[in-house]
CSV table of C-alpha atoms and ligand atoms in Angstrom, one decimal:
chain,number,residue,atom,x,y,z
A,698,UNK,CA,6.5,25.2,-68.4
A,699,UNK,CA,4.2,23.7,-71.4
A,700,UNK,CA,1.7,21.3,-70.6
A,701,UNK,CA,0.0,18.6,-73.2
A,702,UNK,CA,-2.9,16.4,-73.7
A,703,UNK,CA,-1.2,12.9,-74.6
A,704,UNK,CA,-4.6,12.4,-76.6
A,705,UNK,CA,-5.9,15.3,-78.5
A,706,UNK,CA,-1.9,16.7,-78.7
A,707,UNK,CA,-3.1,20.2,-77.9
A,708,UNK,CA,-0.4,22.3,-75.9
A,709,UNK,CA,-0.7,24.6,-72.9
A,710,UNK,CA,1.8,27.8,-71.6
A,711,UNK,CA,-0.1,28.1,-68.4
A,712,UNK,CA,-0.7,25.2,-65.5
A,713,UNK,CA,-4.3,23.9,-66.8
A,714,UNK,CA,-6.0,21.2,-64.8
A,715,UNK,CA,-7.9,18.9,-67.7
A,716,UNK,CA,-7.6,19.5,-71.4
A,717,UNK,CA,-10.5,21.3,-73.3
A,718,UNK,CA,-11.0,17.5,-74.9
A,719,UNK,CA,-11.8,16.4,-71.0
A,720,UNK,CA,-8.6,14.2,-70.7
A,721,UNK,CA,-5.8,14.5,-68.5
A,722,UNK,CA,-3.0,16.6,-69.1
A,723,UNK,CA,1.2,16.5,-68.5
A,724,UNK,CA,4.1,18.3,-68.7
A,725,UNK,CA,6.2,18.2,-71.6
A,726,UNK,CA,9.0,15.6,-71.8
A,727,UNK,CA,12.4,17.2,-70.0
A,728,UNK,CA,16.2,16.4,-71.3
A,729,UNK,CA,18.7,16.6,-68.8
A,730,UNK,CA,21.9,14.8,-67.1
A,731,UNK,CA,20.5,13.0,-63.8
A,732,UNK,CA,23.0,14.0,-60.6
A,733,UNK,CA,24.0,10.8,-59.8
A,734,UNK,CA,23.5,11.9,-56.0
A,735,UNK,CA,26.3,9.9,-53.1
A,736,UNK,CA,24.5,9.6,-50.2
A,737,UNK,CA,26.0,11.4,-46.6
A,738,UNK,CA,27.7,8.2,-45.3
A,739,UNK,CA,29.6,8.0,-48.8
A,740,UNK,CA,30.1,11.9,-49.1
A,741,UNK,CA,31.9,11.7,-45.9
A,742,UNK,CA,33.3,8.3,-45.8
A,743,UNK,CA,36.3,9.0,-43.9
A,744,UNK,CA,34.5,11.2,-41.1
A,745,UNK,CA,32.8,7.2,-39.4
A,746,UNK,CA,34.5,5.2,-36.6
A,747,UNK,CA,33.0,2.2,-38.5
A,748,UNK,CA,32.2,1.7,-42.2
A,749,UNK,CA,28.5,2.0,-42.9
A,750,UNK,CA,26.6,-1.0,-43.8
A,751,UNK,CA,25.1,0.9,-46.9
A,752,UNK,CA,23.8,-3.1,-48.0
A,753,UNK,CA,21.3,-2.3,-44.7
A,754,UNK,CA,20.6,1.2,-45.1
A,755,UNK,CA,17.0,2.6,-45.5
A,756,UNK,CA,17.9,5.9,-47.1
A,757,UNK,CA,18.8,7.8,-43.3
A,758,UNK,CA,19.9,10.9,-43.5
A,759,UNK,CA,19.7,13.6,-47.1
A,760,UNK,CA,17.3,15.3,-45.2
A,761,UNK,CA,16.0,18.6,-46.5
A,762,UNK,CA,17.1,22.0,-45.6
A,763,UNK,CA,13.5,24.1,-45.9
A,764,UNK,CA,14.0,28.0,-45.8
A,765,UNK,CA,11.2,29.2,-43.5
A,766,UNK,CA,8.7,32.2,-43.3
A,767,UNK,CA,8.5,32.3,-39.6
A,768,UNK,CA,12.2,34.3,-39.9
A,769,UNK,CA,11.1,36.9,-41.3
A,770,UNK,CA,8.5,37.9,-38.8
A,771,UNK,CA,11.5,37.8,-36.6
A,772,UNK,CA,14.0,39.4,-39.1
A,773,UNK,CA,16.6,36.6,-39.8
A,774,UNK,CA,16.5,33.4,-41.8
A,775,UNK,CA,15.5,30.6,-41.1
A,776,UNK,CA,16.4,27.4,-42.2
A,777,UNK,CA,14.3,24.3,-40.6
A,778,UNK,CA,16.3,20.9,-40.8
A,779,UNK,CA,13.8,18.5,-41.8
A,780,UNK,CA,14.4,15.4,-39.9
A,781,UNK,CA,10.6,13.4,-39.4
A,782,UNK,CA,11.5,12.5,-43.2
A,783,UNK,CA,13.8,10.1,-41.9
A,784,UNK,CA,12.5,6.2,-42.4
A,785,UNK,CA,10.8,6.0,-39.3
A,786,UNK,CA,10.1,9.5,-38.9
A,787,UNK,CA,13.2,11.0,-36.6
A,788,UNK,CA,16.6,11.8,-36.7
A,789,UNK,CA,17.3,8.6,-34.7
A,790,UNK,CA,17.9,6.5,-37.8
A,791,UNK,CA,20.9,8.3,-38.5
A,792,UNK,CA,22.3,6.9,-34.8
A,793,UNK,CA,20.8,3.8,-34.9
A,794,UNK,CA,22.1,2.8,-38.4
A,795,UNK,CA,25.3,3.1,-37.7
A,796,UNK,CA,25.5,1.7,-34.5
A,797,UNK,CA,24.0,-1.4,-36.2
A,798,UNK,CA,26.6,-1.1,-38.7
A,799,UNK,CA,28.6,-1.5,-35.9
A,800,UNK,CA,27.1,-4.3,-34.2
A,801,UNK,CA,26.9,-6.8,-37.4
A,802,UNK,CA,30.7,-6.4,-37.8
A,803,UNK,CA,31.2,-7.2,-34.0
A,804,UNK,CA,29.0,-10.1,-35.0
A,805,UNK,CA,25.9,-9.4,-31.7
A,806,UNK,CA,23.4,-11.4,-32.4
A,807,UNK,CA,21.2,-8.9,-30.7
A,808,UNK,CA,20.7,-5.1,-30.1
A,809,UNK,CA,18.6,-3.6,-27.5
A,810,UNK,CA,17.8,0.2,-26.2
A,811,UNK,CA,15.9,1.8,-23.5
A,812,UNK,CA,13.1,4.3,-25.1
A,813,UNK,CA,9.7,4.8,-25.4
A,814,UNK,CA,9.7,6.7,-28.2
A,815,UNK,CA,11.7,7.8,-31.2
A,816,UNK,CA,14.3,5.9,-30.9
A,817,UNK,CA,12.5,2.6,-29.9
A,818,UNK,CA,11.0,2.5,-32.8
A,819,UNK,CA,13.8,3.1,-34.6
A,820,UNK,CA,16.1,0.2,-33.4
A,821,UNK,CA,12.9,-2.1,-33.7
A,822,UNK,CA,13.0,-1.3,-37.3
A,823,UNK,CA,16.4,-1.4,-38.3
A,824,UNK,CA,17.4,-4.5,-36.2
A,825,UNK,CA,14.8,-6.1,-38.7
A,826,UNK,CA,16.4,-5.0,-41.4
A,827,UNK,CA,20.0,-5.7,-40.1
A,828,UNK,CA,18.8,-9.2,-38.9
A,829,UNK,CA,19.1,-8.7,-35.7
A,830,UNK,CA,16.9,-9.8,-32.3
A,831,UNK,CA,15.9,-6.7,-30.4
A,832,UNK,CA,15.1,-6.1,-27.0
A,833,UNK,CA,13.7,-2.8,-26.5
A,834,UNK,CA,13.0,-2.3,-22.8
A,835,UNK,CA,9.7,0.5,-21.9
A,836,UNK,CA,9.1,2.3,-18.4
A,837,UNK,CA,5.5,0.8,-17.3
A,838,UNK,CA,3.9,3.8,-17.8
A,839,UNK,CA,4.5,3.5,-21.5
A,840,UNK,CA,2.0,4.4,-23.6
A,841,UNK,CA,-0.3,1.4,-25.7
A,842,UNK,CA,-0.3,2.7,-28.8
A,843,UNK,CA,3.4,4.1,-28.8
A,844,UNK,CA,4.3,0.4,-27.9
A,845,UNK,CA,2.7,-1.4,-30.3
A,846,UNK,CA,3.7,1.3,-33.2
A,847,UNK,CA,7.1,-0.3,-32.0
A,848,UNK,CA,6.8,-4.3,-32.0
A,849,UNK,CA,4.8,-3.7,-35.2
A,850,UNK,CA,8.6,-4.5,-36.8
A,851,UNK,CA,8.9,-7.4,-34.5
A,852,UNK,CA,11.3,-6.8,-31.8
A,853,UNK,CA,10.3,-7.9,-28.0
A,854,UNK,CA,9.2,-4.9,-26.2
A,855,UNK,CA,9.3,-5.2,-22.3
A,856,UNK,CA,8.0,-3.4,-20.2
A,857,UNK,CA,10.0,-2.9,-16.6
A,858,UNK,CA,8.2,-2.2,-14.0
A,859,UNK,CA,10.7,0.0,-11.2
A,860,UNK,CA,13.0,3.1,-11.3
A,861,UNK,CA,13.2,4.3,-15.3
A,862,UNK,CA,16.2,6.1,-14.3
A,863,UNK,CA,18.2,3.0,-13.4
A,864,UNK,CA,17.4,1.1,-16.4
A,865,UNK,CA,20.1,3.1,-18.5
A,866,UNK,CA,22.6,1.4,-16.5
A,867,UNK,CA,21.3,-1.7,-15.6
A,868,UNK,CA,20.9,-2.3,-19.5
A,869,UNK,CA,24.4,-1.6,-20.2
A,870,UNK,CA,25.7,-3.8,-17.5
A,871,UNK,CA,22.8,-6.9,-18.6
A,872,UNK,CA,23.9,-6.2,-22.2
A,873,UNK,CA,27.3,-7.4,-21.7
A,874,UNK,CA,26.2,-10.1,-19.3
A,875,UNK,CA,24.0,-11.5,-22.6
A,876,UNK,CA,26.1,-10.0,-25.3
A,877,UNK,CA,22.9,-7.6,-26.1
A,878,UNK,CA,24.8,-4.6,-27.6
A,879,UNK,CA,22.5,-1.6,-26.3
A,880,UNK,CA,22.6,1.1,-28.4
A,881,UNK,CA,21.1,3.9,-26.0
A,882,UNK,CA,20.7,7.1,-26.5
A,883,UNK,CA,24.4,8.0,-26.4
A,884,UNK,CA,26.0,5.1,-27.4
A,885,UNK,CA,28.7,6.7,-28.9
A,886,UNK,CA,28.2,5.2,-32.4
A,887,UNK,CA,24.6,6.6,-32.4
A,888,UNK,CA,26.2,10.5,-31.3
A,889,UNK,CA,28.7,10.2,-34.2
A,890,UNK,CA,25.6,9.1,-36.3
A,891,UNK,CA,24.2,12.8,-35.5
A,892,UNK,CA,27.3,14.2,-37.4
A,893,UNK,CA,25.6,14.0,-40.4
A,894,UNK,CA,23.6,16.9,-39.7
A,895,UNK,CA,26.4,19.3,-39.4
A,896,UNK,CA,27.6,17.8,-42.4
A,897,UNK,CA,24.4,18.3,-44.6
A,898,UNK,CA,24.0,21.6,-43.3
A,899,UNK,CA,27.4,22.7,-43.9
A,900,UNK,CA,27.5,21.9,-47.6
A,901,UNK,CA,24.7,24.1,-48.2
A,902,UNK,CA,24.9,27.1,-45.8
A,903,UNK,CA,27.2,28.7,-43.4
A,904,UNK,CA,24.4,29.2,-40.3
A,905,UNK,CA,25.0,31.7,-37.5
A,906,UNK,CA,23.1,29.4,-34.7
A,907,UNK,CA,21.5,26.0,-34.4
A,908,UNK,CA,19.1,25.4,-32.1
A,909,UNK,CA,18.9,21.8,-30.9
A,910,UNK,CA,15.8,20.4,-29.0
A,911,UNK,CA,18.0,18.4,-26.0
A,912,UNK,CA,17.2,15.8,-23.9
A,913,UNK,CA,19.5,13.1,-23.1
A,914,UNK,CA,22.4,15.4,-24.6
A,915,UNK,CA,23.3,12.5,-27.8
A,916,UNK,CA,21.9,14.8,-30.4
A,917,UNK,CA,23.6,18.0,-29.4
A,918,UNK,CA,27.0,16.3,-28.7
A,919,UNK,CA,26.7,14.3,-32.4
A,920,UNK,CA,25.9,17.6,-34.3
A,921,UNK,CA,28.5,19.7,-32.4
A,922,UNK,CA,31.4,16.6,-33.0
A,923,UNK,CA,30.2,17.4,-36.8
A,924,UNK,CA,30.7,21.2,-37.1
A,925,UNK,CA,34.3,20.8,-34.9
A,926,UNK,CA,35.1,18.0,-37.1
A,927,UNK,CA,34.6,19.9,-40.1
A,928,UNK,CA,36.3,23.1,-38.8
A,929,UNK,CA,39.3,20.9,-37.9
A,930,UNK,CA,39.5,19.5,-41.4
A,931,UNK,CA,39.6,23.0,-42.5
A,932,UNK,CA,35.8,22.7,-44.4
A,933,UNK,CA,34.0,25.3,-42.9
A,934,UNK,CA,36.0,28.5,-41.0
A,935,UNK,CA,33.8,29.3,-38.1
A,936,UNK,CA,32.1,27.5,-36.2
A,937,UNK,CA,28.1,28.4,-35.5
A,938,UNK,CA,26.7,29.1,-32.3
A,939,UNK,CA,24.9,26.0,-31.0
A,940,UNK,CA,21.7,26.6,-28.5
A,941,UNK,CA,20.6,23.4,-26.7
A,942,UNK,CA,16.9,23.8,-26.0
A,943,UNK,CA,14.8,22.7,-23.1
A,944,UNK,CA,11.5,22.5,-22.2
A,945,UNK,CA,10.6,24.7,-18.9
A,946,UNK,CA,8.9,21.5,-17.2
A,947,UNK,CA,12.0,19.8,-17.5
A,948,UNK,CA,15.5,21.1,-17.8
A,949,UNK,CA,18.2,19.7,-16.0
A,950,UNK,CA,21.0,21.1,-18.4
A,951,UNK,CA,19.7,24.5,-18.5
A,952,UNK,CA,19.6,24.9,-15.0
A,953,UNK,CA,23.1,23.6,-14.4
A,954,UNK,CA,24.2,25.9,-17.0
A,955,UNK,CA,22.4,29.2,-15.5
A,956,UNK,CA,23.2,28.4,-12.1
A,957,UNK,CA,26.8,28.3,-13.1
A,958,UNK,CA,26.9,24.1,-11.6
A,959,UNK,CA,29.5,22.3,-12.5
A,960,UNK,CA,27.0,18.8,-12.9
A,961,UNK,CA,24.0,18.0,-13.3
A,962,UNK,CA,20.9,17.0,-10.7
A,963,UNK,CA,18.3,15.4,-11.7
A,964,UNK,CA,15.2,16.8,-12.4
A,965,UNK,CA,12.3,16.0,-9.7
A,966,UNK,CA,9.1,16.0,-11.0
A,967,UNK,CA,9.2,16.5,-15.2
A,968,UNK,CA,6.1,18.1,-16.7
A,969,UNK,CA,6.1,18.9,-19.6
A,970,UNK,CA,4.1,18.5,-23.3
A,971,UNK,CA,7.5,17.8,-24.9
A,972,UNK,CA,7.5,14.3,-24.0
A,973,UNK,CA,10.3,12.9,-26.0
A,974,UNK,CA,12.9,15.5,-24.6
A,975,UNK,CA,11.3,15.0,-20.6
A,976,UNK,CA,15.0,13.3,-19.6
A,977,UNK,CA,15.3,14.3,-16.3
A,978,UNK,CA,18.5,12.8,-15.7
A,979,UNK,CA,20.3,13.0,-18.8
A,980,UNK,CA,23.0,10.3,-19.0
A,981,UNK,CA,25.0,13.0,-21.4
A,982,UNK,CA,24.0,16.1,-19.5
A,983,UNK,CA,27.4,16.6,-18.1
A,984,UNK,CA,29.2,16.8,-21.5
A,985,UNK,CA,26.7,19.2,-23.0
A,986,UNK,CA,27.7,21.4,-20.1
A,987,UNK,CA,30.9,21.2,-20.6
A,988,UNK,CA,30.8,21.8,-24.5
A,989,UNK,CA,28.4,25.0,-23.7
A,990,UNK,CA,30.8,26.6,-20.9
A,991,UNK,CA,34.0,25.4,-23.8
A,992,UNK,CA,32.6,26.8,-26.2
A,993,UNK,CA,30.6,29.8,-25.3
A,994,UNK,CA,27.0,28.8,-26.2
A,995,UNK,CA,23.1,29.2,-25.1
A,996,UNK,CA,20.5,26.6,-23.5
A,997,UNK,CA,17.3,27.9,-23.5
A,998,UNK,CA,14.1,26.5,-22.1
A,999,UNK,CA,10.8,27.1,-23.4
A,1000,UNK,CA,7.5,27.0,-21.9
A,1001,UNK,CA,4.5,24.0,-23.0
A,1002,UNK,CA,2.4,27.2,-24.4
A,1003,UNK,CA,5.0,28.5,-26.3
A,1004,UNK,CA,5.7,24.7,-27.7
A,1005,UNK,CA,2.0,24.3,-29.0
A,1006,UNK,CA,1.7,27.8,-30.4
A,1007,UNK,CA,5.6,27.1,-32.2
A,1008,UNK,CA,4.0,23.9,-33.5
A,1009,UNK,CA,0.9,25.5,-34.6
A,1010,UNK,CA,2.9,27.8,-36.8
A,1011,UNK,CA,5.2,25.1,-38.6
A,1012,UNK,CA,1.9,23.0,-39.1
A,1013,UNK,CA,0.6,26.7,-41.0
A,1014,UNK,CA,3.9,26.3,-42.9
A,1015,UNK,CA,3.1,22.4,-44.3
A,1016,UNK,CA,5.1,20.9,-41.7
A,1017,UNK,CA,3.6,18.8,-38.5
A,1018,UNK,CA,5.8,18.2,-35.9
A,1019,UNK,CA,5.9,16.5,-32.5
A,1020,UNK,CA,6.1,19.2,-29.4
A,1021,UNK,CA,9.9,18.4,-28.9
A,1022,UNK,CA,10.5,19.7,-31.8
A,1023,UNK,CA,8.8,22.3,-31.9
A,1024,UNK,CA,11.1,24.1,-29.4
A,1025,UNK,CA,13.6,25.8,-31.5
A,1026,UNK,CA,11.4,27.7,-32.8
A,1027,UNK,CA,10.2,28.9,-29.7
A,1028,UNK,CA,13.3,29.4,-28.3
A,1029,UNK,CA,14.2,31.6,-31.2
A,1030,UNK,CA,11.4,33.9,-30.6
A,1031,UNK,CA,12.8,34.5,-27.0
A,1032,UNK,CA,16.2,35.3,-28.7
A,1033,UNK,CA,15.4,36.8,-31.7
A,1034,UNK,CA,13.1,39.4,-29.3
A,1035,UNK,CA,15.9,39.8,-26.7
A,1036,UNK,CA,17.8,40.4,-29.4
A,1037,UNK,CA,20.6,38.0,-28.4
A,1038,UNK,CA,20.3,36.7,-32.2
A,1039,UNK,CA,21.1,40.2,-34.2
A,1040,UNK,CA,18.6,40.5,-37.1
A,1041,UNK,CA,19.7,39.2,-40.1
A,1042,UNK,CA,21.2,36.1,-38.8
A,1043,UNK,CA,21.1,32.7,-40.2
A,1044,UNK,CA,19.5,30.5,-37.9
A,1045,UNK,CA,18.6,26.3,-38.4
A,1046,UNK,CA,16.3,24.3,-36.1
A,1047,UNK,CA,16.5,20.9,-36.1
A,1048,UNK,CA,12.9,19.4,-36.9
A,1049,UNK,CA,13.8,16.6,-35.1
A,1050,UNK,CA,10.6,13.9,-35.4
A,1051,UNK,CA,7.1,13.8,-37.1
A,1052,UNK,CA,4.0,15.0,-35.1
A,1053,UNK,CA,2.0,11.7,-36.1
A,1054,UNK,CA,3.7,10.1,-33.4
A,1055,UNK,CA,2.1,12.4,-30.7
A,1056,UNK,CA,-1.8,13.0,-32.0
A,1057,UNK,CA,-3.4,12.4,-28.6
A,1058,UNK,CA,-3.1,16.5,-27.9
A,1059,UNK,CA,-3.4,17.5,-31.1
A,1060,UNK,CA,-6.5,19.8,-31.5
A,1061,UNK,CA,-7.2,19.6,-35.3
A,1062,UNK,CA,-9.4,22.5,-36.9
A,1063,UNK,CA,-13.0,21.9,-37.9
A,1064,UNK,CA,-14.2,19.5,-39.9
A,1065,UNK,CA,-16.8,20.7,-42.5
A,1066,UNK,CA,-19.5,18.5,-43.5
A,1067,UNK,CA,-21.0,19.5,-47.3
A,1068,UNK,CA,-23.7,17.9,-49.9
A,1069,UNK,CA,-22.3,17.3,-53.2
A,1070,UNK,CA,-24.8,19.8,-54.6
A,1071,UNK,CA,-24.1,23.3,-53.4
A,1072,UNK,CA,-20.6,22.0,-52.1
A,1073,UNK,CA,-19.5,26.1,-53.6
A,1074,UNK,CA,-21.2,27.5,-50.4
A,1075,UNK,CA,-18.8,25.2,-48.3
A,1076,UNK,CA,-15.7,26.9,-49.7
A,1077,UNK,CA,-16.2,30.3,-49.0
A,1078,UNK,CA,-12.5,32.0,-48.1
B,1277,LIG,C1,11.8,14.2,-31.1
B,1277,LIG,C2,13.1,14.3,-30.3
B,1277,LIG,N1,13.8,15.5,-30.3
B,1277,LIG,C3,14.9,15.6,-29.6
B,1277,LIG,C4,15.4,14.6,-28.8
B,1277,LIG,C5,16.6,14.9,-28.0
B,1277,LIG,O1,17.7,14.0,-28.3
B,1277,LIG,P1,18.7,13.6,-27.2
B,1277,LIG,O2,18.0,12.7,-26.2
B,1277,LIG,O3,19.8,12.9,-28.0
B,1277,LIG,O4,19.2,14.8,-26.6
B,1277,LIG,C6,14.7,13.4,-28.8
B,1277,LIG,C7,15.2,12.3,-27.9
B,1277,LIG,O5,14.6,11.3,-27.7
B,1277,LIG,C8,13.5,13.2,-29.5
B,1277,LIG,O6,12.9,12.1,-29.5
């Protein structure tokens, strides 16, 4: 590493700030062969029920794979999944793109989903970019600011007042009434969307477990299609085990799962910090079940203490993200300490959206006020 003064020309071994002259300085000039990178939907062209409309893409998915401190506190390693990188800050874009890839070949005119949150936003911004009318229907109890962080790309948000729970359905069936194609939460273009994950993670490691913050169900079917997918195209030899996480306050698959039901009920009463994963009737709840009891996997739920001290940590680690996501990590200390995860394990969690979405409960640190002169005394360690 050598570092120069583009004015004076003196040359530096070690990272200086400013040059002795007072000027700016740079790194030297480097020579090298640029890896002229394909992105996921090209890498793995043939693994899509429908080509991707790369012309509409806003650079989805080639999320990065951080290795994390917080496994070795708890002896394994840990791999978080960045996904709040995505273009509007959560692994939704991955679904929603190519379900709208979908959609302009169908030739809708229109797309539409029924969210508050994530993936709201998400289909608001790419049906701009697709040129595409969008509907995007929000229980009355939706948040202001949420909203308008969600017509801000200048689809029609509307609000329905009545039972949340039946809008799912009723949009489907009012979507082919209008020829609106809805592209909920596990539309199955939007699940195979998810595949990517399993994809990107494969190419660089071989994990032991994914844990998977679940609500609705699409997200943990899409990455588990990926890893079978790749295992049946002989690309990876084992399959990892997947944990779908819940939170306490609402967990309709968990409890299915550990009372040994069959189906799901739905969940009276959610309460829980973890907003964005607080489905308590998850319209793919039954096929997570099934694809946990198939194929010998965990759910685990987690409680709203342990989500804010797990998000606390990844914030100490650079990373700020909202409560749902959050839980894999805390669902990891409860297995990692139980020891149902053996030391040494490699684990991911799926960072699966950005914590500037949910700032309401944030409680930041203190603020320090200083005067310019004497601001050393302010910076005391
Ligand atoms: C931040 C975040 N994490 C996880 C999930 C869970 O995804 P799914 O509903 O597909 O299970 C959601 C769903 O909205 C989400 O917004």
């Amino acid at each position: 590493m050598r570092l120069r003064c583009p004015l004076c020309g003196r040359e530096y071994d070690k990272p200086v700030q400013r040059c002795s002259c007072g000027e700016p300085v740079e790194f030297e000039s480097f020579k090298g062969e640029p890896y002229i990178g394909k992105t996921v939907w090209e890498r793995f062209w043939d693994f899509w029920p429908v080509e991707p409309s790369l012309e509409f893409s806003l650079g989805e998915g080639d999320t990065p794979l951080i290795k994390s401190k917080i496994g070795e506190e708890l002896g394994v390693k840990l791999y978080l999944k960045n996904e709040t990188v995505n273009p509007t800050w959560s692994f939704k874009d991955r679904g929603t793109f190519l379900a709208m890839s979908y959609a302009v070949k169908a030739g809708y005119k229109a797309v539409g989903t029924v969210s508050t949150g994530n993936m709201a936003a998400s289909v608001s911004a790419y049906a701009s970019r697709f040129g595409l009318n969008a509907k995007i229907l929000v229980s009355e109890s939706a948040n202001d600011e949420k909203v308008r962080a969600v017509s801000v790309y200048g689809g029609d948000v509307i609000r329905v007042r009545g039972d949340y729970g039946k809008l799912y359905f009723e949009s489907l069936r009012l979507g082919e009434e209008l020829g609106v194609y809805f592209i909920n939460s596990d539309n199955p273009f939007r699940v195979d969307g998810y595949k990517g994950i399993a994809f990107e993670i494969a190419e660089e490691i071989s994990p032991d477990y994914v844990l998977i913050p679940t609500s609705s169900g699409g997200l943990f079917r899409g990455i588990a299609k990926g890893f079978t997918e790749l295992m049946r195209s002989g690309l990876i030899e084992e399959l990892p085990t997947l944990v779908a996480v819940q939170a306490e306050g609402c967990s309709p698959i968990c409890r299915a799962f550990h009372d040994g039901k069959e189906r799901i009920e739905h969940f009276e009463r959610p309460d829980t910090i973890a907003k964005a994963i607080a489905n308590p009737y998850p319209p793919s709840g039954n096929a997570v079940l099934k694809l946990l009891r198939d194929f010998g996997w965990e759910c685990v739920t987690v409680s709203d203490s342990e989500i804010i001290e797990a998000q606390r940590e990844l914030a100490g680690e650079g990373l700020f993200v909202q409560p749902a996501s959050a839980t894999g990590i805390s669902a990891l200390k409860r297995l990692a300490e139980s020891g149902v995860v053996p030391e040494g394990s490699k684990v991911v969690s799926i960072l699966t959206g950005s914590g500037l979405k949910t700032l309401s409960h944030m409680e930041g640190r203190e603020i320090k006020e200083c005067p310019l002169e004497g601001l050393e005394n302010c910076m005391s360690f």
